[in-house]
PDB file of C-alpha atoms in Angstrom:
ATOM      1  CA  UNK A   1       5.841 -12.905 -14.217  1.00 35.00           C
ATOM      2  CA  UNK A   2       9.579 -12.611 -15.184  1.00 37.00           C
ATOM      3  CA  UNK A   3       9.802 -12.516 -18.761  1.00 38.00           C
ATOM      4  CA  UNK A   4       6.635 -10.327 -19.168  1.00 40.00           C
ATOM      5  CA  UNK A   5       6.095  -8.430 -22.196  1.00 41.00           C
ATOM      6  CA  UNK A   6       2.138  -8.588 -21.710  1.00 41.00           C
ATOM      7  CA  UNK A   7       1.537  -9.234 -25.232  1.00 39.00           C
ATOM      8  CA  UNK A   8      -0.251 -12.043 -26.875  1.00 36.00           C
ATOM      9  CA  UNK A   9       1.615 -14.377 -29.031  1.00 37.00           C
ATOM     10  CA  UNK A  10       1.378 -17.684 -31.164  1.00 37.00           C
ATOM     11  CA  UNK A  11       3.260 -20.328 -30.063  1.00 37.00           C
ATOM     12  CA  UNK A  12       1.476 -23.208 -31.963  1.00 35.00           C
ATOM     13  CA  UNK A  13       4.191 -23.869 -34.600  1.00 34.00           C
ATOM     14  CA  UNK A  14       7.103 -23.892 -32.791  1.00 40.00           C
ATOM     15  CA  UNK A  15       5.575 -25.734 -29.907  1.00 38.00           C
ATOM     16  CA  UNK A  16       4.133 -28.355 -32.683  1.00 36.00           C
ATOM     17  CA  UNK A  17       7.439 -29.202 -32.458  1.00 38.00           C
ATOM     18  CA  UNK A  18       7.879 -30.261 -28.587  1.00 42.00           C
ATOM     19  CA  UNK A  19       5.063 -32.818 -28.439  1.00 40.00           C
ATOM     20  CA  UNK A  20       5.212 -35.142 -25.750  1.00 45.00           C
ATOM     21  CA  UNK A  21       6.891 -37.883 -28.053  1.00 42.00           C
ATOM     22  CA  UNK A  22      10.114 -35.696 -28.084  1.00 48.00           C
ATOM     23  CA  UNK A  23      10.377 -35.037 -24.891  1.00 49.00           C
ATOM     24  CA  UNK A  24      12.821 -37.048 -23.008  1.00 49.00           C
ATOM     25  CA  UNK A  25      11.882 -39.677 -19.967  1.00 56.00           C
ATOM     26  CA  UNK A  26      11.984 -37.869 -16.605  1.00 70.00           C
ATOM     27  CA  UNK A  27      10.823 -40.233 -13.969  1.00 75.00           C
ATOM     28  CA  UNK A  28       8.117 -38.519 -11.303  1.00 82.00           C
ATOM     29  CA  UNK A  29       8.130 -39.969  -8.055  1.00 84.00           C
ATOM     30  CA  UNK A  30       5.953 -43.570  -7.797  1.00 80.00           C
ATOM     31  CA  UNK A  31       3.263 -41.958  -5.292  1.00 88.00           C
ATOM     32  CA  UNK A  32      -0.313 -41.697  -4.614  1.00 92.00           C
ATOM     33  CA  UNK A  33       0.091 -37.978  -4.562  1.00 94.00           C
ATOM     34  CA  UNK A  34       1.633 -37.885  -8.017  1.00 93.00           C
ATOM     35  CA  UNK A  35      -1.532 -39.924  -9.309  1.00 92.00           C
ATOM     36  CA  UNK A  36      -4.414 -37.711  -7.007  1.00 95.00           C
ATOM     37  CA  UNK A  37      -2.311 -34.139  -7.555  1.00 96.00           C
ATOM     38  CA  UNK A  38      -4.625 -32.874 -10.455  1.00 95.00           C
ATOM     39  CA  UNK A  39      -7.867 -33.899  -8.956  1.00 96.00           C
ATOM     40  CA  UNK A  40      -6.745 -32.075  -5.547  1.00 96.00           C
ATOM     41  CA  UNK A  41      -5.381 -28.695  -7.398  1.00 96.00           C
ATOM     42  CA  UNK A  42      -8.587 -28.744  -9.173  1.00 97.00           C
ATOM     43  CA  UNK A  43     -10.238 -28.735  -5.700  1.00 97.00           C
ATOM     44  CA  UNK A  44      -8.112 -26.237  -4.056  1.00 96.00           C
ATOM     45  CA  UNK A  45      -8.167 -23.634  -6.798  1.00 96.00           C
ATOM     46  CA  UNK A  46     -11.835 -23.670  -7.092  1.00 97.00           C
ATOM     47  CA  UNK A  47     -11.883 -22.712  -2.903  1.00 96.00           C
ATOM     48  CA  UNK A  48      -9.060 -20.595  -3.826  1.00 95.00           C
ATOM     49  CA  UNK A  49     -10.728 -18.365  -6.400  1.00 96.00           C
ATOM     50  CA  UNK A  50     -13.966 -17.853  -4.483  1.00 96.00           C
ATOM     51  CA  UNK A  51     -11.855 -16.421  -1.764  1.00 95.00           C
ATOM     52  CA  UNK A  52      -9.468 -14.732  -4.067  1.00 94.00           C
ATOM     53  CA  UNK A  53     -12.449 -12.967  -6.117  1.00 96.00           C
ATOM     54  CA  UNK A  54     -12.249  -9.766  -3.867  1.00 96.00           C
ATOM     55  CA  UNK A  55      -8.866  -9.134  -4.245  1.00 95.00           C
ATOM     56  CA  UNK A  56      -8.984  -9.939  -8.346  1.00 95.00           C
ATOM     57  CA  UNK A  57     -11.999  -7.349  -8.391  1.00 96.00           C
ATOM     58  CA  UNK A  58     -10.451  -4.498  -6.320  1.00 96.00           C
ATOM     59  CA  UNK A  59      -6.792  -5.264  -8.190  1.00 95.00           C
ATOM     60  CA  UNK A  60      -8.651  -4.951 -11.415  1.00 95.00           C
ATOM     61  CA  UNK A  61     -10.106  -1.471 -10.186  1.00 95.00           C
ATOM     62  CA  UNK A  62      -7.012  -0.204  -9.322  1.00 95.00           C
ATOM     63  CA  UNK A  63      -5.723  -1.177 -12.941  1.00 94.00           C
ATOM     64  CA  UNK A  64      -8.673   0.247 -14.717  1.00 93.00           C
ATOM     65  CA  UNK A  65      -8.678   3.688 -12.455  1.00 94.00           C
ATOM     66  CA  UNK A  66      -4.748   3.963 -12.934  1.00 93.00           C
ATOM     67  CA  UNK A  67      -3.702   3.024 -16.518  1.00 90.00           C
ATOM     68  CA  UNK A  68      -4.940   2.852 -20.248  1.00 89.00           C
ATOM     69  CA  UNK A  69      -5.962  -0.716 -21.744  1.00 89.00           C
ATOM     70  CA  UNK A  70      -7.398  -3.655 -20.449  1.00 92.00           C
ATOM     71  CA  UNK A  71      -7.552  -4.871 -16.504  1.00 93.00           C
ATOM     72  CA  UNK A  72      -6.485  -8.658 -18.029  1.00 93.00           C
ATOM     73  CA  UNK A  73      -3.929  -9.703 -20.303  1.00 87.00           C
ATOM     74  CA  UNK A  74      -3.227 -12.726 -22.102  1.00 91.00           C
ATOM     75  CA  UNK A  75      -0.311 -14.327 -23.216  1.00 90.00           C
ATOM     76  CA  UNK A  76       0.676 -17.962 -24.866  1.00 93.00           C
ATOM     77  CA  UNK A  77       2.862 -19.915 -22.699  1.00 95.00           C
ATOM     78  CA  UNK A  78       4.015 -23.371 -23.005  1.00 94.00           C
ATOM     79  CA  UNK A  79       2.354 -26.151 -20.600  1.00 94.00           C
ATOM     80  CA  UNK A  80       3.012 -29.806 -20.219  1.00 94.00           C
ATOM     81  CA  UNK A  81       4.418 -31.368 -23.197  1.00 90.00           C
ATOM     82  CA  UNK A  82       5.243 -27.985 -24.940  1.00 91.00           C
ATOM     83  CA  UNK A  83       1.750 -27.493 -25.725  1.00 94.00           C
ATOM     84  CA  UNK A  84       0.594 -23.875 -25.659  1.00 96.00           C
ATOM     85  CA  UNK A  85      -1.733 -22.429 -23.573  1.00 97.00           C
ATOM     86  CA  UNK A  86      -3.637 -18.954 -22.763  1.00 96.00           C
ATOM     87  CA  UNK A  87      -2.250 -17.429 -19.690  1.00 96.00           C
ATOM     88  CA  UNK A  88      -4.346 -14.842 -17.609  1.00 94.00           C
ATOM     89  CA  UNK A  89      -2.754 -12.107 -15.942  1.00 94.00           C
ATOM     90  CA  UNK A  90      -4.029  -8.893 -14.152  1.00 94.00           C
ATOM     91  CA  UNK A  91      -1.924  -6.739 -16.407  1.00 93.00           C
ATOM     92  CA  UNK A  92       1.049  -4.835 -14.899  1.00 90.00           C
ATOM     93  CA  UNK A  93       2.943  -3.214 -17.545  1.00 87.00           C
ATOM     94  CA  UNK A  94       1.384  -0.530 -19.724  1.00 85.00           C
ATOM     95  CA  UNK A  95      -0.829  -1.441 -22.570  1.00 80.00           C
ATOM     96  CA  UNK A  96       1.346  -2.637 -25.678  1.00 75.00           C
ATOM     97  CA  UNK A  97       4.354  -2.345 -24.105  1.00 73.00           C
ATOM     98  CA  UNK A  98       5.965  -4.379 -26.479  1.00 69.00           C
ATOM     99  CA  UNK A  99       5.193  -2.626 -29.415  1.00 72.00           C
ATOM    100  CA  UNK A 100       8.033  -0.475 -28.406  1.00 67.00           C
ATOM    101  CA  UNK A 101      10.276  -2.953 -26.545  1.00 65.00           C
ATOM    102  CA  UNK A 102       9.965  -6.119 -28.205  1.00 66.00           C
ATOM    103  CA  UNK A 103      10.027  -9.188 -26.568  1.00 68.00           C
ATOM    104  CA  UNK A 104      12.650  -9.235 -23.780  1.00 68.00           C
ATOM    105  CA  UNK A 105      12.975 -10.181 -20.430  1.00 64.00           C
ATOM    106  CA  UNK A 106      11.259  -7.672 -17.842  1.00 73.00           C
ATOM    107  CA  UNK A 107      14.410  -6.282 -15.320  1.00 70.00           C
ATOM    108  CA  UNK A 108      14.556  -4.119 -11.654  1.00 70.00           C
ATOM    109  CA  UNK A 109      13.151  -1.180 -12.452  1.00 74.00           C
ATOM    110  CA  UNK A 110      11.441  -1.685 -15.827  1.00 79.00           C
ATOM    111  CA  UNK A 111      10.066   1.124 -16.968  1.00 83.00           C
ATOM    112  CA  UNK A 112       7.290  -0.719 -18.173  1.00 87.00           C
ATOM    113  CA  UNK A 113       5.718  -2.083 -14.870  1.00 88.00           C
ATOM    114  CA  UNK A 114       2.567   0.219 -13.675  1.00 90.00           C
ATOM    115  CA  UNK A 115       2.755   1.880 -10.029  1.00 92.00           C
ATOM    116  CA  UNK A 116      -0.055  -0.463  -9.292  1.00 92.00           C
ATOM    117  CA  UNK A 117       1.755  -2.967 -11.786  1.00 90.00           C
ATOM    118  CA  UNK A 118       4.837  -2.927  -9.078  1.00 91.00           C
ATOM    119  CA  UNK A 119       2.647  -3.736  -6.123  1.00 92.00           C
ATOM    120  CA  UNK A 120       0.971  -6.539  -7.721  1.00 91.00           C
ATOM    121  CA  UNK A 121       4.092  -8.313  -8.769  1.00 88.00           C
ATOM    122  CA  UNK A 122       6.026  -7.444  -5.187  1.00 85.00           C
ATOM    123  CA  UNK A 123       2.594  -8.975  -3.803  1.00 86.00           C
ATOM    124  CA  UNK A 124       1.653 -11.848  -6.332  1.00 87.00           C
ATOM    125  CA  UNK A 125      -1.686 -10.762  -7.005  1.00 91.00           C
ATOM    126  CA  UNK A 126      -1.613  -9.951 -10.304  1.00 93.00           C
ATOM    127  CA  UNK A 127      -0.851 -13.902 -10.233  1.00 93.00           C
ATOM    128  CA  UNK A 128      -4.157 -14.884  -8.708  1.00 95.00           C
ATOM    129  CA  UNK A 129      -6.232 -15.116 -12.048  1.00 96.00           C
ATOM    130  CA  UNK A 130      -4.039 -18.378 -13.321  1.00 96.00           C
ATOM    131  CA  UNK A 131      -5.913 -20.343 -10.664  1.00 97.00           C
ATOM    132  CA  UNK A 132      -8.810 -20.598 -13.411  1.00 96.00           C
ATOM    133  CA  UNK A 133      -5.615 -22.064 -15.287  1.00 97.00           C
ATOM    134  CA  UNK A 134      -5.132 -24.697 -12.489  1.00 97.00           C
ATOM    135  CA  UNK A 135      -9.209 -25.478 -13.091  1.00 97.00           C
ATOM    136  CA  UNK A 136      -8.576 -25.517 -16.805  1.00 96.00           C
ATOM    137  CA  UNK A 137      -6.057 -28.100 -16.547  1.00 95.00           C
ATOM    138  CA  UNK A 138      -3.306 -26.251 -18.253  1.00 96.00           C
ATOM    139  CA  UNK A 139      -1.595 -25.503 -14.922  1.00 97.00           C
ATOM    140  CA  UNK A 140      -0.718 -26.596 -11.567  1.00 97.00           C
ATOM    141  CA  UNK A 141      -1.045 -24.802  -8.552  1.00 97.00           C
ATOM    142  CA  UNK A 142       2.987 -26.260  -8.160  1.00 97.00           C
ATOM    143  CA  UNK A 143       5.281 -26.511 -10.862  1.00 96.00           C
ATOM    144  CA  UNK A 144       7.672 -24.975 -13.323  1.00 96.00           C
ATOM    145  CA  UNK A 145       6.967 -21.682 -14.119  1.00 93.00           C
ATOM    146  CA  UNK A 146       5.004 -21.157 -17.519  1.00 93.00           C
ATOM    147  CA  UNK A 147       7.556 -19.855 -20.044  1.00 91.00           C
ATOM    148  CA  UNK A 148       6.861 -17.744 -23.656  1.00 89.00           C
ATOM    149  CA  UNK A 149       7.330 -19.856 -26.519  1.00 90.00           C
ATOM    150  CA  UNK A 150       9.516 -16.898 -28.204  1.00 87.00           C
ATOM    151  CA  UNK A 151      12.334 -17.877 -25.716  1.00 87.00           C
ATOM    152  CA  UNK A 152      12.285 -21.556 -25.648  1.00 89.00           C
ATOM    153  CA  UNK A 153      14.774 -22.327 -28.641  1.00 89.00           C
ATOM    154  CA  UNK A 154      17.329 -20.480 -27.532  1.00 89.00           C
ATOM    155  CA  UNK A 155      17.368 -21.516 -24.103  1.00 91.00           C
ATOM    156  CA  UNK A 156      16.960 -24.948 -25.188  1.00 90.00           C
ATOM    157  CA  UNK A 157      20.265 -24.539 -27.056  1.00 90.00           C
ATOM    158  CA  UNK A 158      21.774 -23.091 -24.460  1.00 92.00           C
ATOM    159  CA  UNK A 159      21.054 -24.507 -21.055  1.00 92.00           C
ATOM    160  CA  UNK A 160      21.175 -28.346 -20.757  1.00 90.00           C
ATOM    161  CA  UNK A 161      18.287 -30.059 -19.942  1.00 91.00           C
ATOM    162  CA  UNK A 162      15.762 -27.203 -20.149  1.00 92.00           C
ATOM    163  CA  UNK A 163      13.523 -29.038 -22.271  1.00 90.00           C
ATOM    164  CA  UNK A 164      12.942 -31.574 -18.978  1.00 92.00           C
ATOM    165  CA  UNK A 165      11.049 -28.876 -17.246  1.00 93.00           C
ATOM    166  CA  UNK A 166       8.032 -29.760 -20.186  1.00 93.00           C
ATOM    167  CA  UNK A 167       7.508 -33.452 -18.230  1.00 92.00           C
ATOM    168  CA  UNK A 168       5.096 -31.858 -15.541  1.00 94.00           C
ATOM    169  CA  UNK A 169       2.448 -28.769 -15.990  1.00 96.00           C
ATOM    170  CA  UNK A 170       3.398 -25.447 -14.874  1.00 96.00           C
ATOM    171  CA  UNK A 171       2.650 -23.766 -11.113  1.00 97.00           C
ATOM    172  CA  UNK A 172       1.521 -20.960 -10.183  1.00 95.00           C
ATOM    173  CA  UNK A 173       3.954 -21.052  -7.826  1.00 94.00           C
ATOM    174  CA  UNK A 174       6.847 -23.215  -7.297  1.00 94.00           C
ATOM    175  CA  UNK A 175      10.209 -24.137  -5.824  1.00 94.00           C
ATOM    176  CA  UNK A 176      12.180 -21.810  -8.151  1.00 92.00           C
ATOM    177  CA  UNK A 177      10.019 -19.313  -8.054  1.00 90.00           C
ATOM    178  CA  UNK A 178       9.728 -18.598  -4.130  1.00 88.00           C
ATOM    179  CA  UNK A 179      13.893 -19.193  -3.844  1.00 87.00           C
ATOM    180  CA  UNK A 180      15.050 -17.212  -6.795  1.00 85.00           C
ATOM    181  CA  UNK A 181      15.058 -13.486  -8.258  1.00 76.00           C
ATOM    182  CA  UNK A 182      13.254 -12.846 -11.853  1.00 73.00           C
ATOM    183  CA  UNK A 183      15.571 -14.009 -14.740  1.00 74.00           C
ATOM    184  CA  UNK A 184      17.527 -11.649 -15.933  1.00 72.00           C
ATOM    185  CA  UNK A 185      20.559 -13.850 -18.053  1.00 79.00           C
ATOM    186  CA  UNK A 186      21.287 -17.312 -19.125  1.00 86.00           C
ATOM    187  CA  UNK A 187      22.926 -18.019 -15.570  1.00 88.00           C
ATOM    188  CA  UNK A 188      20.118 -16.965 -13.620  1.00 89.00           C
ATOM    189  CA  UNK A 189      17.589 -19.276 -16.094  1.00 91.00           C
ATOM    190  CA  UNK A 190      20.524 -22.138 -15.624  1.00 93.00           C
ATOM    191  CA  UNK A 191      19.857 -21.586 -11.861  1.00 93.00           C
ATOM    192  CA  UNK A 192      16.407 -21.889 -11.635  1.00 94.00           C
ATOM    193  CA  UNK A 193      16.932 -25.042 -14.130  1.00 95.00           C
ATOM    194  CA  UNK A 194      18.136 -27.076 -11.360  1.00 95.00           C
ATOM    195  CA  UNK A 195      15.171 -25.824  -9.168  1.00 95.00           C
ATOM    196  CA  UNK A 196      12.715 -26.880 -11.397  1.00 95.00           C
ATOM    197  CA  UNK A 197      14.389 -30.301 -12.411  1.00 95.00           C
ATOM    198  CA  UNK A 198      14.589 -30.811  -8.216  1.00 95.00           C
ATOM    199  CA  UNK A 199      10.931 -30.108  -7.640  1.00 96.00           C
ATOM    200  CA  UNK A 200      10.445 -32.756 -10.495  1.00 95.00           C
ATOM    201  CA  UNK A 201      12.163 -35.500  -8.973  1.00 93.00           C
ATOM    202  CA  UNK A 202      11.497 -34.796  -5.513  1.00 93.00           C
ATOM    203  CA  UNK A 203       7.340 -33.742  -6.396  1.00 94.00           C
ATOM    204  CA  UNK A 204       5.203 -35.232  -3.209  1.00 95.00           C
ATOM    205  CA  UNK A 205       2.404 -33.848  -0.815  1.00 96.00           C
ATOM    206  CA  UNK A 206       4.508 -32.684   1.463  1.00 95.00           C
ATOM    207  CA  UNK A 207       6.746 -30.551  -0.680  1.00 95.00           C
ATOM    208  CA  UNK A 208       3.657 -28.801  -2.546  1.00 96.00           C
ATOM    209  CA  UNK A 209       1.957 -27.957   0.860  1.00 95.00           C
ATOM    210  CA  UNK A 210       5.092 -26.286   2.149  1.00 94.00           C
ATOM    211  CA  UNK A 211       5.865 -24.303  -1.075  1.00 94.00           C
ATOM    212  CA  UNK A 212       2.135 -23.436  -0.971  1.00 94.00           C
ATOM    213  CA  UNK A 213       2.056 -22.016   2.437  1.00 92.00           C
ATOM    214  CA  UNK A 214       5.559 -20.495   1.846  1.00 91.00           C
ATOM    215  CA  UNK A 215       3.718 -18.549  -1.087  1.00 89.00           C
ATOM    216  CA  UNK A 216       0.812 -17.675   0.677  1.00 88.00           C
ATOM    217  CA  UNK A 217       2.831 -16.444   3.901  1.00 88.00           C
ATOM    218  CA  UNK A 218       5.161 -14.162   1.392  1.00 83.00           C
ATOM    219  CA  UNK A 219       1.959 -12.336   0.444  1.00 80.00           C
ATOM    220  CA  UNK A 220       1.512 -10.339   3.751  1.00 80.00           C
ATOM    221  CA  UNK A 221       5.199  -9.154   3.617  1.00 78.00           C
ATOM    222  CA  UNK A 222       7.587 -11.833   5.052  1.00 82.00           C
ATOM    223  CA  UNK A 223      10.760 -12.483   2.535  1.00 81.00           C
ATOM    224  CA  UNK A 224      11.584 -15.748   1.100  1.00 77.00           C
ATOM    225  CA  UNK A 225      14.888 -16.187   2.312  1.00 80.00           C
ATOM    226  CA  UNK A 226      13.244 -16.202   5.535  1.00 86.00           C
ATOM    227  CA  UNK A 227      10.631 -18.589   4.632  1.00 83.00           C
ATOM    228  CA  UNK A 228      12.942 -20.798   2.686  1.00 84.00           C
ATOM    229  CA  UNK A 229      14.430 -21.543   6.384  1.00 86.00           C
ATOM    230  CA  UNK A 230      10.870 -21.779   8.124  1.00 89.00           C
ATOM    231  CA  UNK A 231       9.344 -24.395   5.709  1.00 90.00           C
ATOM    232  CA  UNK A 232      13.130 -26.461   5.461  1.00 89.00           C
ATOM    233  CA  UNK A 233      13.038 -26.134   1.624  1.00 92.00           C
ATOM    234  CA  UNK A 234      16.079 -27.501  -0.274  1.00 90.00           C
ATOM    235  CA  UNK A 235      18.903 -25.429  -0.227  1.00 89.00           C
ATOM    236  CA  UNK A 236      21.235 -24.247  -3.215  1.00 89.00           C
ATOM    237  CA  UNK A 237      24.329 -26.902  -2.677  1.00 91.00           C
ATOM    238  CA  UNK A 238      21.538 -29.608  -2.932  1.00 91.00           C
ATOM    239  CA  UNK A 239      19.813 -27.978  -5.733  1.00 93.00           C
ATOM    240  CA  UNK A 240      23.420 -27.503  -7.803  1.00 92.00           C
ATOM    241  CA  UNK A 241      24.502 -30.390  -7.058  1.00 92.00           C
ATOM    242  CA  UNK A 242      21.835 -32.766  -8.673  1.00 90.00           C
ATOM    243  CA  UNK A 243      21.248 -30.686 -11.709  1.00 90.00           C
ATOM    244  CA  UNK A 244      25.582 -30.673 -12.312  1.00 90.00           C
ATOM    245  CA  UNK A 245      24.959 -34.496 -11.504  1.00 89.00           C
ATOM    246  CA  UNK A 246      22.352 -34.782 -14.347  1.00 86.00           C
ATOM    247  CA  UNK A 247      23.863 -32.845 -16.729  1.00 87.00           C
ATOM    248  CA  UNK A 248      27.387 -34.985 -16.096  1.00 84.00           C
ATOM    249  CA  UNK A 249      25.913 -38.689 -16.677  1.00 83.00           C
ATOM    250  CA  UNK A 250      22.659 -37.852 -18.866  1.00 75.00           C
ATOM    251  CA  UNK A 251      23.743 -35.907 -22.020  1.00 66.00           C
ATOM    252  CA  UNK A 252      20.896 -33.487 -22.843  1.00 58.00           C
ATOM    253  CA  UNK A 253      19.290 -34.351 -26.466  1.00 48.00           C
ATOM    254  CA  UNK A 254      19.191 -31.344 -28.624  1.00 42.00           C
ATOM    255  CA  UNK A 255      16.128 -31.423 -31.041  1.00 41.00           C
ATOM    256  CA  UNK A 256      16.229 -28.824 -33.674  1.00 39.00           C
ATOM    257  CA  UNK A 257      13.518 -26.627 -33.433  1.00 36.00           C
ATOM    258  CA  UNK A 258      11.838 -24.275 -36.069  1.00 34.00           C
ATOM    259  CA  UNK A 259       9.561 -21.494 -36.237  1.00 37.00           C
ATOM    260  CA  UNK A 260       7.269 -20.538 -39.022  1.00 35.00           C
TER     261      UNK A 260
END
């Protein structure tokens, strides 16, 4: 939702290169939740997108009735273990936006997003379609968010320890993502970095359910700096603290990676 460009893309040979293999150790909590957690997403999504199915179908209307090109887009992203994956979207942008653009990161006030596009992303429905994602098994209904595979070098290179975020699958929704604006520079990806490499080592039942509800609540209107105080989620001195302490006594392992 961040870095949209709404096009679709081949990641396959650069992500060839960021099999699980190369991807350094990063220890998940020793839990029965960590074991159970793709069985029980499975479960939840599938209730979750029967109840959800309304709101896809009068989202996609809306598209359809307001904009040129497809209600759905689709869009290689990397998943657990670099591997790529097809994304589904309710589209929010206008059709080929790229084509004029290139790939960059979206921004406040992109010209790009839709009228309806804008109230799907200040809403999260245009997110609701990954849930056949979670079902898939490419995604989780917690995690890292997905990221392009046109971006991944360069951030690699440039923000230590960004390959780390490849140990789980990607969320829907997640503890960066309900804390933290859309990227916009290197800082602001460094940021939600040390969000994503929390979640990882702190990952348990009781963390998911609150990020969950926190997501769910944000949907009717209520802020998340609001809800990041409700539902006691980590706060930013935590968060900073234990990625600085990472990057400080565990050296990040640059692999050289190449595109064909």
């Amino acid at each position: 939702m961040l870095l949209d460009g709404e096009t679709t893309r081949n990641g396959s040979a650069l992500c060839g290169t960021l099999s699980d293999p190369d991807l350094p150790a990063v220890p998940l909590p020793a839990s029965w939740y960590v074991c159970c957690k793709p069985a029980l997403e499975f479960l939840a999504a599938f209730i979750l997108l029967v109840f959800a199915a309304p709101l896809i179908l009068v989202a996609a209307l809306l598209v359809k009735l307001t904009s040129r090109g497809p209600v759905f887009y689709r869009q290689t992203r990397l998943g657990k273990g670099g591997r790529p994956f097809t994304l589904c979207k309710i589209r929010t942008m206008i059709h080929d936006c790229e084509k004029a653009s290139g790939v960059r990161w979206s921004t406040p006030g992109d010209p790009r997003i839709t009228l309806v596009g804008a109230f799907l992303r200040k809403t999260h429905l245009d997110e609701l379609p990954q849930l056949w994602n979670v079902l898939m098994g490419e995604m989780s209904l917690v995690g890292p968010r997905p990221e392009r595979p046109e971006f991944v070098p360069a951030l690699e290179k440039a923000v230590p320890h960004y390959r780390d975020r490849l140990a789980v699958r990607p969320g829907v929704t997640g503890l960066a993502q309900v804390q933290l604006p859309p990227d916009t520079d290197l800082d602001s990806v460094r940021r939600k970095l040390a969000y994503d490499l929390y979640y990882i080592r702190h990952l348990g039942f009781w963390l998911d359910f609150r990020l969950i509800a926190c997501t769910a609540v944000h949907m009717v209107g209520v802020p998340f700096f609001t809800l990041a105080r409700m539902f006691s989620l980590p706060d930013r001195t935590s968060v900073e603290d234990a990625y600085q302490a990472r990057v400080e006594t565990q050296p990040a392992a640059v692999a050289e990676l190449t595109s064909a």
